[in-house]
Coordinates of C-alpha atoms (C1' of nucleotides) in Angstrom, one line a residue:
Chain O
M340 CA -13.6 38.0 -20.0
A341 CA -13.2 35.7 -16.8
R342 CA -11.5 35.7 -13.5
P343 CA -7.8 34.5 -13.8
R344 CA -6.5 31.4 -11.8
E345 CA -4.7 32.4 -8.7
F346 CA -2.4 29.5 -8.7
D347 CA 0.0 27.9 -11.1
E348 CA -1.4 24.6 -12.3
E349 CA 2.1 23.0 -12.9
Q350 CA 3.4 24.0 -9.5
A351 CA 0.3 22.7 -7.8
L352 CA 0.8 19.2 -9.6
D353 CA 4.3 19.2 -8.6
R354 CA 3.1 19.5 -4.9
A355 CA 0.6 16.8 -5.4
M356 CA 3.2 14.8 -6.8
E357 CA 5.2 15.3 -3.9
V358 CA 2.4 14.2 -1.4
F359 CA 1.4 11.2 -3.3
W360 CA 5.0 10.2 -3.7
R361 CA 5.6 10.4 0.1
K362 CA 2.3 9.2 1.3
G363 CA 0.6 7.1 -1.2
Y364 CA -2.8 7.3 -2.8
R365 CA -5.1 5.9 0.0
N366 CA -3.1 7.5 2.8
T367 CA -3.2 11.0 1.2
S368 CA -6.5 12.4 2.1
L369 CA -8.1 15.2 0.1
D370 CA -7.4 17.7 3.0
D371 CA -3.6 16.7 2.9
L372 CA -3.5 17.1 -0.8
L373 CA -5.3 20.5 -0.6
E374 CA -2.9 21.8 2.0
A375 CA 0.1 20.7 -0.1
M376 CA -1.2 22.2 -3.2
G377 CA -2.0 25.4 -1.5
I378 CA -5.7 25.5 -3.0
Q379 CA -9.1 24.8 -1.9
R380 CA -11.8 22.3 -2.8
G381 CA -13.6 24.0 -5.5
S382 CA -10.4 25.1 -7.3
F383 CA -9.1 21.6 -7.0
Y384 CA -12.2 20.0 -8.4
N385 CA -12.4 22.8 -11.4
T386 CA -9.0 22.4 -12.2
F387 CA -8.1 18.7 -11.8
G388 CA -11.5 16.8 -11.8
S389 CA -10.7 14.2 -8.9
K390 CA -8.3 12.8 -6.8
R391 CA -7.7 9.9 -8.9
K392 CA -7.0 12.0 -12.1
T393 CA -4.6 13.9 -10.2
Y394 CA -2.8 10.9 -9.1
L395 CA -2.6 9.7 -12.5
R396 CA -1.2 12.9 -13.7
A397 CA 1.3 12.9 -10.9
L398 CA 2.6 9.5 -12.1
T399 CA 3.3 10.7 -15.7
R400 CA 4.8 13.8 -14.2
Y401 CA 7.1 11.7 -12.0
S402 CA 8.3 10.0 -15.1
D403 CA 9.2 13.1 -16.7
F404 CA 10.8 14.5 -13.5
M405 CA 13.1 11.3 -13.1
T406 CA 14.3 11.0 -16.8
D407 CA 14.2 14.5 -18.1
G408 CA 17.3 16.0 -16.5
G409 CA 16.7 14.2 -13.2
P410 CA 18.7 11.2 -11.6
Y411 CA 18.5 8.9 -14.7
S412 CA 20.1 11.5 -17.1
E413 CA 23.1 11.3 -14.9
L414 CA 23.9 7.9 -16.3
T415 CA 25.5 9.3 -19.5
Q416 CA 27.7 11.8 -17.7
Q417 CA 30.7 11.0 -15.3
E418 CA 32.2 7.7 -16.0
P419 CA 29.7 6.0 -18.1
G420 CA 28.8 2.1 -17.8
L421 CA 29.0 0.2 -14.6
P422 CA 30.3 2.9 -12.4
A423 CA 27.6 5.3 -13.4
L424 CA 25.0 2.5 -12.7
Y425 CA 26.8 1.8 -9.3
A426 CA 26.6 5.4 -8.6
L427 CA 23.2 5.7 -9.2
L428 CA 22.1 2.6 -7.1
E429 CA 24.2 4.2 -4.2
K430 CA 22.3 7.3 -4.6
Y431 CA 19.1 5.6 -4.7
L432 CA 20.1 3.5 -1.6
A433 CA 20.9 6.7 0.2
S434 CA 17.7 8.3 -0.6
V435 CA 15.9 5.3 0.6
T436 CA 17.6 4.8 3.9
G437 CA 18.2 8.5 4.6
D438 CA 15.8 11.0 6.3
S439 CA 14.6 12.7 3.4
L440 CA 10.8 13.1 3.2
V441 CA 10.5 11.7 -0.1
K442 CA 11.9 8.1 -0.1
G443 CA 12.3 5.7 -3.0
C444 CA 10.9 5.4 -6.3
F445 CA 7.3 6.5 -6.6
F446 CA 6.6 3.7 -8.9
T447 CA 7.4 1.1 -6.4
H448 CA 5.1 2.6 -4.1
A449 CA 2.3 2.9 -6.8
S450 CA 3.0 -0.8 -8.1
K451 CA 2.6 -2.1 -4.4
E452 CA -0.3 -0.1 -3.4
H453 CA -2.5 -1.0 -6.5
R454 CA -0.9 -4.4 -7.0
G455 CA -1.7 -4.2 -10.7
S456 CA -5.4 -4.2 -10.2
D457 CA -5.9 -0.6 -11.5
P458 CA -5.5 -0.6 -15.2
E459 CA -4.8 3.1 -15.6
V460 CA -2.4 3.1 -12.7
K461 CA -0.5 0.1 -14.1
Q462 CA -0.4 1.5 -17.6
A463 CA 1.1 4.7 -16.2
V464 CA 3.5 2.8 -14.1
L465 CA 4.6 0.6 -16.7
A466 CA 5.3 3.5 -19.3
G467 CA 7.5 5.1 -16.7
V468 CA 9.4 1.8 -16.0
D469 CA 9.8 1.2 -19.5
R470 CA 11.6 4.5 -19.9
M471 CA 13.8 3.8 -16.9
Q472 CA 14.6 0.4 -18.0
R473 CA 15.5 1.7 -21.5
L474 CA 17.9 4.3 -19.9
I475 CA 19.5 1.6 -17.7
K476 CA 19.9 -0.8 -20.8
E477 CA 21.7 1.9 -22.7
S478 CA 24.2 2.2 -19.8
I479 CA 24.7 -1.4 -19.8
E480 CA 25.2 -1.4 -23.6
V481 CA 27.8 1.2 -23.0
A482 CA 29.4 -0.8 -20.5
Q483 CA 29.7 -3.7 -23.0
E484 CA 31.3 -1.3 -25.6
E485 CA 33.8 -0.1 -22.7
G486 CA 34.5 -3.9 -22.2
Q487 CA 33.1 -3.7 -18.6
L488 CA 30.9 -6.7 -19.4
P489 CA 31.1 -9.4 -21.9
P490 CA 29.3 -8.9 -25.2
E491 CA 27.2 -12.1 -24.8
V492 CA 25.1 -10.8 -21.8
D493 CA 21.4 -10.1 -22.5
T494 CA 21.4 -6.4 -21.9
S495 CA 17.7 -6.3 -21.4
S496 CA 17.6 -8.9 -18.6
M497 CA 20.5 -7.2 -17.1
A498 CA 18.7 -3.9 -17.0
L499 CA 15.7 -5.5 -15.5
L500 CA 17.9 -7.3 -12.9
F501 CA 19.5 -4.0 -11.9
M502 CA 16.2 -2.2 -11.4
S503 CA 15.0 -5.3 -9.6
V504 CA 17.8 -5.3 -7.0
A505 CA 17.3 -1.5 -6.6
W506 CA 13.6 -2.0 -5.8
G507 CA 14.1 -5.1 -3.8
L508 CA 16.6 -3.4 -1.7
H509 CA 14.1 -0.4 -1.4
V510 CA 11.5 -2.8 0.0
M511 CA 13.8 -4.4 2.3
A512 CA 14.9 -1.0 3.6
E513 CA 11.2 -0.5 4.4
A514 CA 11.2 -3.7 6.2
G515 CA 13.9 -2.5 8.6
V516 CA 17.0 -4.1 7.2
P517 CA 20.1 -2.0 8.2
R518 CA 21.6 0.2 5.5
E519 CA 25.0 -1.3 5.5
D520 CA 23.5 -4.6 4.7
L521 CA 21.6 -3.2 1.9
M522 CA 24.8 -1.3 0.6
S523 CA 26.9 -4.6 0.7
A524 CA 24.2 -6.5 -1.1
G525 CA 24.2 -4.0 -3.9
A526 CA 28.0 -4.1 -4.0
Q527 CA 27.7 -7.8 -4.2
L528 CA 25.7 -7.4 -7.5
F529 CA 28.3 -5.1 -8.9
A530 CA 31.2 -7.3 -8.0
M531 CA 29.7 -10.3 -9.7
S532 CA 28.9 -8.1 -12.8
R533 CA 32.8 -7.0 -12.9
S534 CA 33.9 -10.7 -12.4
L535 CA 32.0 -11.6 -15.7
T536 CA 34.9 -10.1 -17.8
Chain X
M936 CA -19.6 -23.8 33.2
A937 CA -19.8 -21.3 30.0
R938 CA -20.8 -21.6 26.5
P939 CA -18.3 -22.9 24.2
R940 CA -16.8 -21.2 21.3
E941 CA -18.5 -22.1 17.8
F942 CA -15.3 -21.7 15.7
D943 CA -11.7 -22.5 16.0
E944 CA -9.5 -19.5 16.6
E945 CA -6.5 -21.0 14.8
Q946 CA -8.4 -21.7 11.7
A947 CA -10.2 -18.2 11.8
L948 CA -6.6 -16.7 12.1
D949 CA -5.5 -18.6 9.1
R950 CA -8.4 -17.1 7.3
A951 CA -7.5 -13.9 8.4
M952 CA -3.9 -14.2 7.4
E953 CA -5.1 -15.2 4.1
V954 CA -7.4 -12.0 3.4
F955 CA -4.7 -9.7 4.8
W956 CA -2.0 -11.3 2.6
R957 CA -4.3 -11.1 -0.3
K958 CA -5.8 -7.7 0.1
G959 CA -3.6 -5.7 2.6
Y960 CA -4.4 -4.1 5.9
R961 CA -6.2 -0.9 4.8
N962 CA -8.1 -2.5 2.0
T963 CA -9.6 -5.2 4.1
S964 CA -12.6 -4.0 5.8
L965 CA -13.9 -5.4 8.9
D966 CA -16.7 -7.0 6.9
D967 CA -14.2 -8.5 4.6
L968 CA -12.4 -10.0 7.6
L969 CA -15.5 -11.2 9.3
E970 CA -16.7 -13.0 6.2
A971 CA -13.5 -14.6 5.4
M972 CA -13.1 -15.7 9.2
G973 CA -16.7 -17.0 9.4
I974 CA -17.4 -15.3 12.5
Q975 CA -19.3 -12.1 13.6
R976 CA -18.5 -8.9 15.2
G977 CA -19.2 -9.8 18.7
S978 CA -17.1 -12.9 18.6
F979 CA -14.4 -11.2 16.7
Y980 CA -13.8 -8.3 19.1
N981 CA -14.0 -10.9 22.1
T982 CA -11.6 -13.1 20.8
F983 CA -9.2 -11.0 18.8
G984 CA -9.4 -7.5 20.1
S985 CA -9.0 -5.5 17.1
K986 CA -8.3 -5.5 13.5
R987 CA -4.7 -4.2 14.2
K988 CA -4.0 -7.0 16.4
T989 CA -5.3 -9.6 14.3
Y990 CA -3.1 -8.3 11.5
L991 CA 0.0 -8.4 13.8
R992 CA -0.9 -11.9 14.7
A993 CA -1.4 -12.9 11.1
L994 CA 2.0 -11.5 10.2
T995 CA 3.7 -13.8 12.8
R996 CA 1.7 -16.7 11.8
Y997 CA 2.6 -16.1 8.2
S998 CA 6.3 -16.4 9.3
D999 CA 5.7 -19.8 10.8
F1000 CA 3.6 -20.9 7.9
M1001 CA 6.5 -20.1 5.5
T1002 CA 9.4 -21.6 7.2
D1003 CA 8.0 -24.5 9.1
G1004 CA 7.3 -27.1 6.5
G1005 CA 6.6 -24.4 3.9
P1006 CA 8.2 -23.5 0.8
Y1007 CA 11.5 -22.5 2.5
S1008 CA 11.9 -25.8 4.3
E1009 CA 12.2 -27.2 0.6
L1010 CA 15.8 -25.5 0.3
T1011 CA 17.3 -28.4 2.1
Q1012 CA 15.6 -31.0 0.1
Q1013 CA 16.1 -31.9 -3.5
E1014 CA 19.5 -30.7 -4.9
P1015 CA 20.7 -28.2 -2.3
G1016 CA 22.8 -25.1 -2.9
L1017 CA 22.1 -23.0 -5.9
P1018 CA 19.7 -25.3 -7.8
A1019 CA 17.3 -25.3 -4.7
L1020 CA 17.6 -21.5 -4.6
Y1021 CA 16.9 -21.4 -8.2
A1022 CA 13.9 -23.6 -7.9
L1023 CA 12.5 -21.4 -5.1
L1024 CA 12.7 -18.3 -7.1
E1025 CA 11.1 -19.8 -9.9
K1026 CA 8.3 -21.2 -7.8
Y1027 CA 8.0 -17.6 -6.3
L1028 CA 7.9 -16.0 -9.7
A1029 CA 5.4 -18.5 -10.8
S1030 CA 3.1 -17.6 -7.8
V1031 CA 3.7 -13.9 -8.4
T1032 CA 2.8 -13.9 -12.1
G1033 CA 0.2 -16.7 -12.0
D1034 CA -3.4 -16.4 -11.2
S1035 CA -3.7 -17.7 -7.7
L1036 CA -5.6 -15.5 -5.3
V1037 CA -2.7 -14.9 -2.9
K1038 CA 0.3 -13.5 -4.8
G1039 CA 3.9 -13.0 -3.7
C1040 CA 5.4 -12.7 -0.2
F1041 CA 3.0 -11.2 2.7
F1042 CA 6.1 -9.2 4.1
T1043 CA 6.6 -7.3 0.9
H1044 CA 3.0 -6.2 1.0
A1045 CA 3.3 -5.4 4.6
S1046 CA 6.6 -3.4 4.2
K1047 CA 5.4 -1.5 1.5
E1048 CA 1.9 -0.8 3.0
H1049 CA 3.5 0.7 6.2
R1050 CA 6.7 1.9 4.9
G1051 CA 8.4 1.3 8.2
S1052 CA 6.2 3.8 9.9
D1053 CA 4.5 1.4 12.1
P1054 CA 7.1 0.1 14.9
E1055 CA 5.1 -3.1 15.7
V1056 CA 4.4 -4.1 12.1
K1057 CA 8.1 -3.5 11.2
Q1058 CA 9.4 -5.5 14.1
A1059 CA 7.1 -8.5 13.0
V1060 CA 8.2 -8.1 9.5
L1061 CA 11.8 -7.9 10.3
A1062 CA 11.6 -10.9 12.5
G1063 CA 10.1 -13.0 9.7
V1064 CA 12.5 -11.7 7.1
D1065 CA 15.5 -12.4 9.3
R1066 CA 14.3 -16.0 9.6
M1067 CA 14.1 -16.2 5.7
Q1068 CA 17.4 -14.7 5.2
R1069 CA 19.0 -17.1 7.5
L1070 CA 17.6 -20.0 5.7
I1071 CA 18.7 -18.7 2.4
K1072 CA 22.1 -17.9 3.9
E1073 CA 22.6 -21.5 4.8
S1074 CA 21.5 -22.6 1.3
I1075 CA 24.3 -20.4 0.0
E1076 CA 26.8 -21.8 2.6
V1077 CA 25.8 -25.1 1.3
A1078 CA 26.5 -24.0 -2.4
Q1079 CA 29.9 -23.0 -1.2
E1080 CA 30.6 -26.3 0.4
E1081 CA 29.6 -27.9 -2.9
G1082 CA 31.8 -25.8 -4.7
Q1083 CA 29.2 -24.0 -6.6
L1084 CA 30.2 -20.7 -5.3
P1085 CA 33.8 -19.6 -4.3
P1086 CA 34.6 -19.5 -0.6
E1087 CA 35.4 -15.7 -0.5
V1088 CA 31.9 -14.5 -1.2
D1089 CA 30.0 -12.9 1.7
T1090 CA 27.1 -15.2 2.4
S1091 CA 24.8 -12.7 4.1
S1092 CA 25.2 -10.1 1.3
M1093 CA 24.6 -12.7 -1.2
A1094 CA 21.4 -14.2 0.9
L1095 CA 20.2 -10.3 1.0
L1096 CA 21.0 -10.0 -2.7
F1097 CA 19.0 -13.1 -3.6
M1098 CA 16.1 -12.0 -1.6
S1099 CA 16.1 -8.6 -2.9
V1100 CA 16.1 -9.9 -6.4
A1101 CA 13.0 -12.1 -5.5
W1102 CA 11.3 -9.1 -3.9
G1103 CA 12.3 -6.8 -6.7
L1104 CA 11.0 -8.8 -9.5
H1105 CA 7.7 -9.4 -7.4
V1106 CA 7.3 -5.5 -7.5
M1107 CA 8.1 -5.5 -11.1
A1108 CA 5.6 -7.9 -11.9
E1109 CA 2.8 -6.0 -10.0
A1110 CA 4.1 -2.9 -12.2
G1111 CA 2.9 -5.0 -15.4
V1112 CA 6.5 -6.2 -16.6
P1113 CA 5.9 -9.5 -18.5
R1114 CA 6.6 -12.8 -16.9
E1115 CA 9.1 -13.9 -19.3
D1116 CA 11.2 -10.9 -18.7
L1117 CA 11.1 -11.5 -15.0
M1118 CA 12.2 -15.1 -15.5
S1119 CA 15.1 -14.2 -17.7
A1120 CA 16.2 -11.4 -15.1
G1121 CA 16.1 -14.1 -12.7
A1122 CA 18.1 -16.5 -14.6
Q1123 CA 20.7 -13.8 -15.3
L1124 CA 21.3 -13.7 -11.6
F1125 CA 22.0 -17.4 -11.4
A1126 CA 24.0 -17.3 -14.6
M1127 CA 26.2 -14.7 -12.8
S1128 CA 26.5 -16.6 -9.5
R1129 CA 27.4 -19.8 -11.6
S1130 CA 30.2 -18.0 -13.5
L1131 CA 31.9 -16.9 -10.3
T1132 CA 33.6 -20.4 -9.7
Chain E
dA443 C1' -33.9 -27.1 36.7
dC444 C1' -31.5 -23.3 37.6
dA445 C1' -27.7 -19.9 38.4
dG446 C1' -23.8 -18.3 36.5
dT447 C1' -20.8 -17.3 32.5
dT448 C1' -19.5 -16.7 28.1
dT449 C1' -20.7 -16.4 23.0
dT450 C1' -23.4 -14.4 19.5
dG451 C1' -26.0 -11.4 16.7
dT452 C1' -27.3 -6.8 15.5
dA453 C1' -28.3 -2.1 15.9
dC454 C1' -25.8 1.8 16.9
dT455 C1' -22.0 5.7 17.4
dG456 C1' -18.8 8.9 16.0
dT457 C1' -15.3 9.7 12.7
dC458 C1' -13.4 10.2 8.3
dT459 C1' -13.8 10.2 3.6
dA460 C1' -14.3 12.1 -1.5
dG461 C1' -17.0 14.8 -3.8
dT462 C1' -21.1 18.6 -4.4
dC463 C1' -23.3 22.9 -4.5
dA464 C1' -24.4 27.7 -4.3
dA465 C1' -23.2 32.1 -2.9
dC466 C1' -19.6 35.4 -3.7
dA467 C1' -15.5 37.7 -6.0
dA468 C1' -12.6 38.9 -9.8
dT469 C1' -11.7 39.8 -14.2
dA470 C1' -12.4 41.3 -19.7
dA471 C1' -15.2 42.5 -23.4
dT472 C1' -18.7 45.7 -24.6
Chain H
dA1118 C1' -20.6 50.8 -15.7
dT1119 C1' -22.7 46.8 -17.2
dT1120 C1' -22.7 41.9 -18.0
dA1121 C1' -21.0 37.5 -19.1
dT1122 C1' -17.8 34.2 -17.4
dT1123 C1' -14.8 32.1 -14.6
dG1124 C1' -12.5 31.2 -10.1
dT1125 C1' -12.9 30.8 -5.1
dT1126 C1' -14.7 29.7 -0.7
dG1127 C1' -16.7 27.0 3.0
dA1128 C1' -20.7 24.6 4.3
dC1129 C1' -22.8 20.5 3.1
dT1130 C1' -23.9 15.4 1.7
dA1131 C1' -23.7 10.7 1.4
dG1132 C1' -21.1 6.7 2.4
dA1133 C1' -17.6 3.8 4.4
dC1134 C1' -15.3 2.7 8.3
dA1135 C1' -13.7 0.5 12.9
dG1136 C1' -15.4 -0.2 17.2
dT1137 C1' -19.3 -0.3 21.0
dA1138 C1' -23.3 -1.8 23.6
dC1139 C1' -26.7 -4.9 24.8
dA1140 C1' -30.1 -8.2 24.7
dA1141 C1' -30.7 -13.0 23.5
dA1142 C1' -28.8 -17.6 23.4
dA1143 C1' -26.1 -21.6 24.6
dC1144 C1' -23.6 -24.1 27.5
dT1145 C1' -21.8 -26.2 32.3
dG1146 C1' -21.7 -27.4 37.2
dT1147 C1' -24.4 -28.0 40.9

DNA sequence: ACAGTTTTGTACTGTCTAGTCAACAATAAT
DNA sequence: ATTATTGTTGACTAGACAGTACAAAACTGT
């Protein structure tokens, strides 16, 4: 007994995620957002409430997007352990230094834009980071089982170190450091890892 | 034959640097800036021209601030090589996870805020990053001479790797990852470095 | 003392922003 | 067909923002 919606909420949210990911929160105006989502002001506020709420939903959606069937799920396929991790890093650096519209991890952008001062953003980001870290940690444990890493290394620290390198190189790329330099710095990390055994 | 200035330009610029460093470019309103600088609109536009120009000057000033007599100059004192680098990283992480007003490297904030889309900002940041990387590279070369690192490692890649870890852990801290986790990830890197010999 | 010059303080401008509102359109149950 | 209910639309509001204009103030050389 009411007028049906003319757009798909999930799809609109995906578009919103894409814009926020690409441009950040503050730098995305409502007009940008509406244009990307393909809806108009009234529908937007009716369905999503506010720019902020949409942003928070986009963050958790990103988390799902990355881990469920996304890039992180490839860690268990192919050659597991260090090779898979290295492949993931290379793919990440390629996306960061390439000319795709969406560059780098949404969470790094969100972290830096809010600098931990927004509790809700922080919580959403931290939840996503935890999921990613867990997946990487699992890969490192596989690497241990495969004998690619010695059994005494702390897998949690190692996982965090790997993520930090990826994120750090991401920021370096945005600072203007050339792609090849970033690639060889990443390679250096894996060379060091391999030499542990 | 004219009225003298009532404020010190250098000191005002230092204050401007501090605010931009702490709050970022967009998130610093002109009122914030003027309050921090202790001057008023007219004087500001007379002396500094615009918010943007002031920001660019603040960036290069930061570079001087860090390398000339600042934290990076400590690399050559104390125990040079890896211990000095490790001390620098620990100090950085302490500043990042502590409760000081100014947290982390200004260049990481600037990089991420503009994402390489502003050529002038990019240039200023890259120049500063180059200086920092050179200092770290020198420390790594010292480490090689001292036998702390094998002679075959690529010192440039290693320097970039170290910086990336610092920056990455910085972003992780802002994402909400606990301090101890960051510390042990940093320690992991140095443990790996030491085991190379 | 006064002319010339620069700084200073403040009111103002135009633009951009997120969010609101009310008229109008489209559906489903009766 | 009517009515209740929800969705859509575009004009509107209120506030924040960077930057400007200009008069008043303060200083220096003569």
